[in-house]
Coordinates of C-alpha atoms in Angstrom, one line a residue:
M46 CA 91.4 31.8 -27.4
D47 CA 92.5 28.2 -27.5
F48 CA 91.4 25.9 -24.7
T49 CA 94.3 24.1 -23.0
P50 CA 94.1 20.3 -22.6
E51 CA 93.4 20.8 -18.9
I52 CA 90.3 23.0 -19.5
K53 CA 89.0 20.6 -22.2
D54 CA 89.4 17.7 -19.8
K55 CA 87.4 19.6 -17.1
L56 CA 84.7 20.5 -19.6
N57 CA 84.4 16.9 -20.6
Q58 CA 84.1 15.9 -17.0
L59 CA 81.4 18.5 -16.4
Q60 CA 79.5 17.2 -19.5
E61 CA 79.6 13.7 -18.1
K62 CA 78.5 14.9 -14.7
Y63 CA 75.5 16.8 -15.9
T64 CA 74.5 14.2 -18.5
A65 CA 74.5 11.6 -15.8
M66 CA 72.1 13.8 -13.8
G67 CA 69.9 14.5 -16.9
Q68 CA 70.9 18.1 -16.8
D69 CA 71.9 20.6 -19.6
M70 CA 75.5 21.7 -18.9
A71 CA 75.1 24.8 -21.1
S72 CA 72.4 26.1 -18.8
Y73 CA 74.7 25.8 -15.8
L74 CA 77.4 27.6 -17.7
D75 CA 75.0 30.4 -18.3
G76 CA 74.4 30.7 -14.6
L77 CA 78.2 30.8 -14.0
L78 CA 78.6 33.4 -16.7
Y79 CA 76.1 35.8 -15.1
A80 CA 76.8 35.2 -11.4
D81 CA 78.7 37.7 -9.4
F82 CA 82.0 36.9 -7.9
L83 CA 81.8 35.6 -4.3
T84 CA 82.8 38.0 -1.6
Y85 CA 84.1 37.3 1.9
W86 CA 81.3 39.2 3.6
D87 CA 78.6 37.4 1.6
Y88 CA 80.2 34.0 2.1
I89 CA 80.1 34.1 5.9
H90 CA 77.0 36.3 6.1
L91 CA 79.0 38.9 7.9
D92 CA 76.3 41.7 8.0
T93 CA 73.8 39.2 9.5
L94 CA 76.3 37.9 12.0
L95 CA 77.2 41.4 13.2
S96 CA 73.5 42.3 13.6
L97 CA 72.8 39.5 16.0
Q98 CA 73.6 41.4 19.2
S99 CA 70.5 42.9 20.8
P100 CA 71.2 44.2 24.3
K101 CA 68.3 44.5 26.7
T102 CA 69.8 47.4 28.7
P103 CA 71.9 50.6 27.9
F104 CA 75.0 49.2 29.7
P105 CA 77.8 48.9 27.2
D106 CA 79.3 45.7 28.7
E107 CA 76.2 43.7 28.0
E108 CA 77.2 43.5 24.4
I109 CA 80.5 41.9 25.5
F110 CA 78.4 39.4 27.4
I111 CA 76.2 38.5 24.5
M112 CA 79.0 38.2 21.9
Y113 CA 81.1 36.0 24.1
H114 CA 78.2 33.6 24.6
Q115 CA 77.6 33.6 20.8
I116 CA 81.2 32.8 20.2
T117 CA 81.0 29.9 22.7
E118 CA 78.0 28.4 21.0
L119 CA 79.9 28.5 17.6
Y120 CA 82.8 26.6 19.2
F121 CA 80.3 24.1 20.6
K122 CA 78.9 23.7 17.1
L123 CA 82.4 23.0 15.8
A124 CA 82.9 20.4 18.5
L125 CA 79.6 18.7 17.7
H126 CA 80.6 18.6 14.1
E127 CA 83.7 16.5 15.0
F128 CA 81.7 14.3 17.4
N129 CA 79.3 13.5 14.6
Q130 CA 82.0 12.7 12.1
V131 CA 83.5 10.1 14.5
A132 CA 80.2 8.6 15.6
E133 CA 78.9 8.3 12.0
H134 CA 82.1 7.1 10.4
D135 CA 81.5 3.9 8.3
N136 CA 85.0 2.5 9.0
L137 CA 86.4 4.2 12.0
T138 CA 90.1 4.0 12.6
V139 CA 92.2 5.0 15.7
E140 CA 94.0 7.6 13.6
F141 CA 90.8 9.3 12.4
F142 CA 89.3 9.2 15.9
T143 CA 92.4 10.7 17.5
A144 CA 92.7 13.5 14.9
R145 CA 89.1 14.6 15.6
V146 CA 89.5 14.5 19.3
K147 CA 92.6 16.7 18.9
R148 CA 90.4 19.2 17.0
I149 CA 87.8 19.2 19.8
N150 CA 90.5 19.8 22.3
A151 CA 91.8 22.7 20.3
Y152 CA 88.3 24.2 20.4
F153 CA 88.0 23.8 24.2
N154 CA 91.5 25.2 24.7
A155 CA 90.4 28.3 22.8
L156 CA 87.3 28.6 24.9
T157 CA 89.0 28.1 28.3
T158 CA 91.9 30.4 27.6
S159 CA 89.6 33.1 26.3
F160 CA 87.3 33.0 29.3
E161 CA 89.2 35.9 30.9
V162 CA 86.9 38.0 28.7
M163 CA 84.2 37.0 31.1
V164 CA 86.2 37.0 34.3
D165 CA 87.9 40.4 33.9
G166 CA 86.4 41.9 30.7
M167 CA 83.3 43.5 32.2
E168 CA 82.8 46.1 34.9
K169 CA 81.3 44.3 37.9
E170 CA 78.9 47.1 38.6
Q171 CA 77.5 47.0 35.1
F172 CA 77.2 43.2 35.1
L173 CA 75.3 43.1 38.4
K174 CA 72.8 45.6 36.9
F175 CA 72.2 44.3 33.4
R176 CA 72.1 40.7 34.5
M177 CA 68.7 41.3 36.2
S178 CA 67.2 42.0 32.8
L179 CA 68.1 38.5 31.6
L180 CA 65.9 36.6 34.0
P181 CA 65.3 33.6 33.8
A182 CA 67.7 33.0 30.9
S183 CA 71.0 31.3 31.9
G184 CA 74.1 29.9 30.2
F185 CA 72.9 26.7 32.0
Q186 CA 70.5 26.5 29.1
S187 CA 73.1 25.6 26.4
G188 CA 71.6 22.6 24.6
Q189 CA 74.8 22.1 22.6
Y190 CA 76.9 21.7 25.6
R191 CA 74.6 18.9 26.9
M192 CA 74.8 17.3 23.4
I193 CA 78.6 17.3 23.7
E194 CA 78.4 15.5 27.0
I195 CA 76.0 12.9 25.7
S196 CA 78.2 12.3 22.7
A197 CA 81.3 12.0 24.8
T198 CA 80.5 9.2 27.2
D199 CA 78.1 6.5 28.4
F200 CA 74.9 8.2 29.5
I201 CA 75.1 6.7 33.0
R202 CA 78.2 8.9 33.6
L203 CA 76.0 12.0 33.3
T204 CA 73.6 10.9 36.1
D205 CA 74.1 12.3 39.7
K206 CA 77.0 10.5 41.2
S207 CA 74.9 9.3 44.2
K208 CA 72.5 7.5 41.8
R209 CA 74.8 5.8 39.3
S210 CA 75.0 2.4 41.0
E211 CA 71.3 1.9 41.3
L212 CA 70.7 3.3 37.7
E213 CA 73.3 1.1 36.0
N214 CA 70.7 -1.1 34.3
A215 CA 67.9 1.5 34.1
T216 CA 66.5 2.8 30.8
I217 CA 67.7 6.0 29.2
E218 CA 64.4 7.7 30.3
E219 CA 64.9 6.6 33.9
Q220 CA 68.5 7.8 33.9
F221 CA 67.5 11.1 32.4
E222 CA 65.3 11.8 35.5
H223 CA 68.5 11.8 37.5
I224 CA 70.9 13.6 35.1
Y225 CA 73.3 15.7 37.1
W226 CA 72.5 19.1 35.8
K227 CA 68.9 18.9 37.0
F228 CA 70.2 19.1 40.6
G229 CA 72.2 22.2 39.7
A230 CA 69.0 24.1 38.7
T231 CA 67.1 24.1 41.9
E232 CA 65.9 27.1 43.8
L233 CA 68.2 27.9 46.6
A234 CA 65.4 28.5 49.1
S235 CA 62.8 25.9 48.3
G236 CA 64.7 23.2 46.4
K237 CA 62.1 23.2 43.6
Q238 CA 62.9 23.1 39.9
T239 CA 63.6 26.6 38.6
L240 CA 61.8 28.1 35.7
T241 CA 65.1 28.0 33.9
L242 CA 65.2 24.3 34.2
K243 CA 61.6 23.8 33.3
Q244 CA 62.1 25.9 30.1
F245 CA 65.2 23.9 29.2
I246 CA 63.6 20.5 29.7
K247 CA 60.6 21.5 27.6
K248 CA 62.7 22.6 24.7
Y249 CA 65.4 19.9 24.6
A250 CA 64.3 16.8 26.5
A251 CA 63.2 14.9 23.4
Q252 CA 66.3 15.8 21.5
F253 CA 68.6 14.7 24.4
L254 CA 66.8 11.4 24.9
Q255 CA 67.0 10.6 21.2
L256 CA 70.7 11.5 21.0
A257 CA 71.4 9.4 24.0
K258 CA 69.8 6.4 22.4
N259 CA 71.6 7.1 19.1
R260 CA 74.9 7.3 20.8
A261 CA 74.5 4.3 23.1
S262 CA 77.1 2.4 21.1
S263 CA 78.7 5.3 19.3
N264 CA 79.7 7.7 22.1
F265 CA 83.4 8.3 22.5
A266 CA 83.8 5.9 25.5
A267 CA 82.0 3.1 23.6
L268 CA 83.9 3.6 20.4
Y269 CA 87.2 3.6 22.4
H270 CA 86.4 0.2 23.9
Q271 CA 85.4 -1.2 20.5
L272 CA 88.7 -0.2 18.9
E273 CA 90.7 -1.4 21.9
A274 CA 88.9 -4.8 21.8
K275 CA 90.0 -5.2 18.2
G276 CA 93.6 -5.0 19.3
N277 CA 94.4 -1.5 18.1
D278 CA 97.0 0.7 19.8
V279 CA 94.9 3.3 21.5
S280 CA 97.6 4.9 23.6
L281 CA 97.5 8.3 21.7
L282 CA 93.8 8.2 21.6
A283 CA 93.7 7.7 25.3
E284 CA 95.9 10.7 25.8
E285 CA 93.6 12.9 23.8
L286 CA 90.5 11.6 25.6
R287 CA 92.1 12.4 29.0
K288 CA 92.6 16.0 27.8
L289 CA 89.0 16.1 26.6
D290 CA 87.8 14.9 30.0
L291 CA 89.8 17.6 31.8
Y292 CA 88.7 20.3 29.3
V293 CA 85.0 19.6 29.5
N294 CA 84.6 18.4 33.1
V295 CA 87.3 20.5 34.9
E296 CA 88.7 23.4 32.9
W297 CA 85.4 24.7 31.3
P298 CA 83.2 24.5 34.5
L299 CA 86.1 26.0 36.4
S300 CA 86.3 28.9 34.0
H301 CA 82.6 29.6 34.9
Y302 CA 83.3 29.1 38.5
K303 CA 86.0 31.8 38.4
S304 CA 83.6 34.2 36.7
A305 CA 80.8 33.4 39.3
V306 CA 83.2 34.0 42.2
R307 CA 84.4 37.2 40.6
Y308 CA 80.9 38.6 40.0
L309 CA 78.4 36.8 42.2
E310 CA 80.2 36.0 45.5
K311 CA 79.6 38.4 48.4
D312 CA 80.5 38.3 52.0
P313 CA 78.5 37.0 53.9
V314 CA 75.7 36.3 51.3
D315 CA 76.2 34.9 47.8
I316 CA 74.2 36.3 44.9
A317 CA 72.1 33.9 43.1
A318 CA 72.7 33.2 39.4
T319 CA 70.2 34.6 36.9
G320 CA 68.5 31.3 36.5
G321 CA 68.5 30.7 40.3
T322 CA 71.0 27.9 39.8
N323 CA 73.0 26.7 42.8
W324 CA 76.3 27.5 41.2
Q325 CA 78.3 27.0 44.4
K326 CA 77.5 23.3 44.3
Y327 CA 76.9 22.9 40.6
L328 CA 80.1 24.4 39.1
P329 CA 83.1 23.1 41.1
P330 CA 84.3 19.9 39.5
R331 CA 85.2 18.2 42.8
F332 CA 81.5 18.3 43.8
Q333 CA 80.0 16.9 40.6
K334 CA 82.8 14.3 39.9
R335 CA 81.8 14.2 36.2
I336 CA 84.4 11.9 34.6
F337 CA 83.8 10.7 31.0
Y338 CA 86.5 8.0 31.0
P339 CA 87.1 6.6 34.5
F340 CA 88.9 3.7 32.9
L341 CA 91.7 6.1 31.8
W342 CA 92.3 7.5 35.3
T343 CA 93.8 6.1 38.6
E344 CA 91.7 5.9 41.7
D345 CA 93.8 8.7 43.3
Q346 CA 93.3 11.0 40.3
M347 CA 89.5 10.5 40.4
N348 CA 89.4 11.1 44.2
E349 CA 91.2 14.4 43.8
W350 CA 89.2 15.3 40.7
G351 CA 89.3 19.1 40.2
K352 CA 90.2 19.8 43.8
G353 CA 93.6 21.5 43.1
W354 CA 92.2 23.6 40.3
V355 CA 89.4 25.1 42.5
L356 CA 91.7 25.9 45.4
S357 CA 94.2 27.6 43.1
V358 CA 91.4 29.7 41.5
L359 CA 90.1 30.8 44.9
K360 CA 93.7 31.8 46.0
T361 CA 94.3 33.8 42.7
L362 CA 91.0 35.6 43.0
K363 CA 91.6 36.4 46.7
N364 CA 95.0 37.8 45.9
K365 CA 93.4 40.0 43.2
D366 CA 91.0 41.5 45.7

């Protein structure tokens, strides 16, 4: 069999590559000769992936609960992949930045539109039983979600809204003591930190603090201002960042709020979440007023932040009942 000029050219390039590395190309060709063809299931480790669901109870719907949370974490990993590409880019352009934010928005769109799996996809009776075997674990303990927040905005925007003014010039460590989600993981009765929160801080605090320092000048808000200051047209980027702000700080927590109302709200007493989190005050966007990019919104828009969404959800759920 005669080699075509294209194959000869590729062989020459391979020879140059391996010679430059001090390697013997023939040895690598032997490896290629004896290697099996790649399969789809091996490439994505399908058998391993499908074995990662380990329910704690015999209730069938617990497996749905586990798989959806695993899917969520994979989407968070995709989003962080894009955040890191932007933050670590050597010569960041508006076009590259905008394209990556669009990708993140696509991931969050998939997440928020699929959350009906959690709202309506499980039997309430099953959920209220198997959830008790999950104590004190909670979706609150998603470290990747917190990393997304840290990568998206100036760290001060993640502190409790009542403390932001006085913490404006504080250190990252001081601001971290007043980060908003700590106030959402307090025991309903005593006001003390829950075990859920204590576990979470022990595992992730060092990572969060280091990331916050690393992203002080390379979070999305900081990078936006840098590109704008250079005279770039950031109008399309601003549009995508506004969408991101709504997805992460309104649509996503609201999806959880819908689920919590569906499964945990009783009249006259509300059921506590598995980690003891105060979900009634923690999840509604209008209470937390987390806004990544206040410079992209009007005063009226920020004053009404999330209010309409919450009211519409409560009305929809009431009509269902």
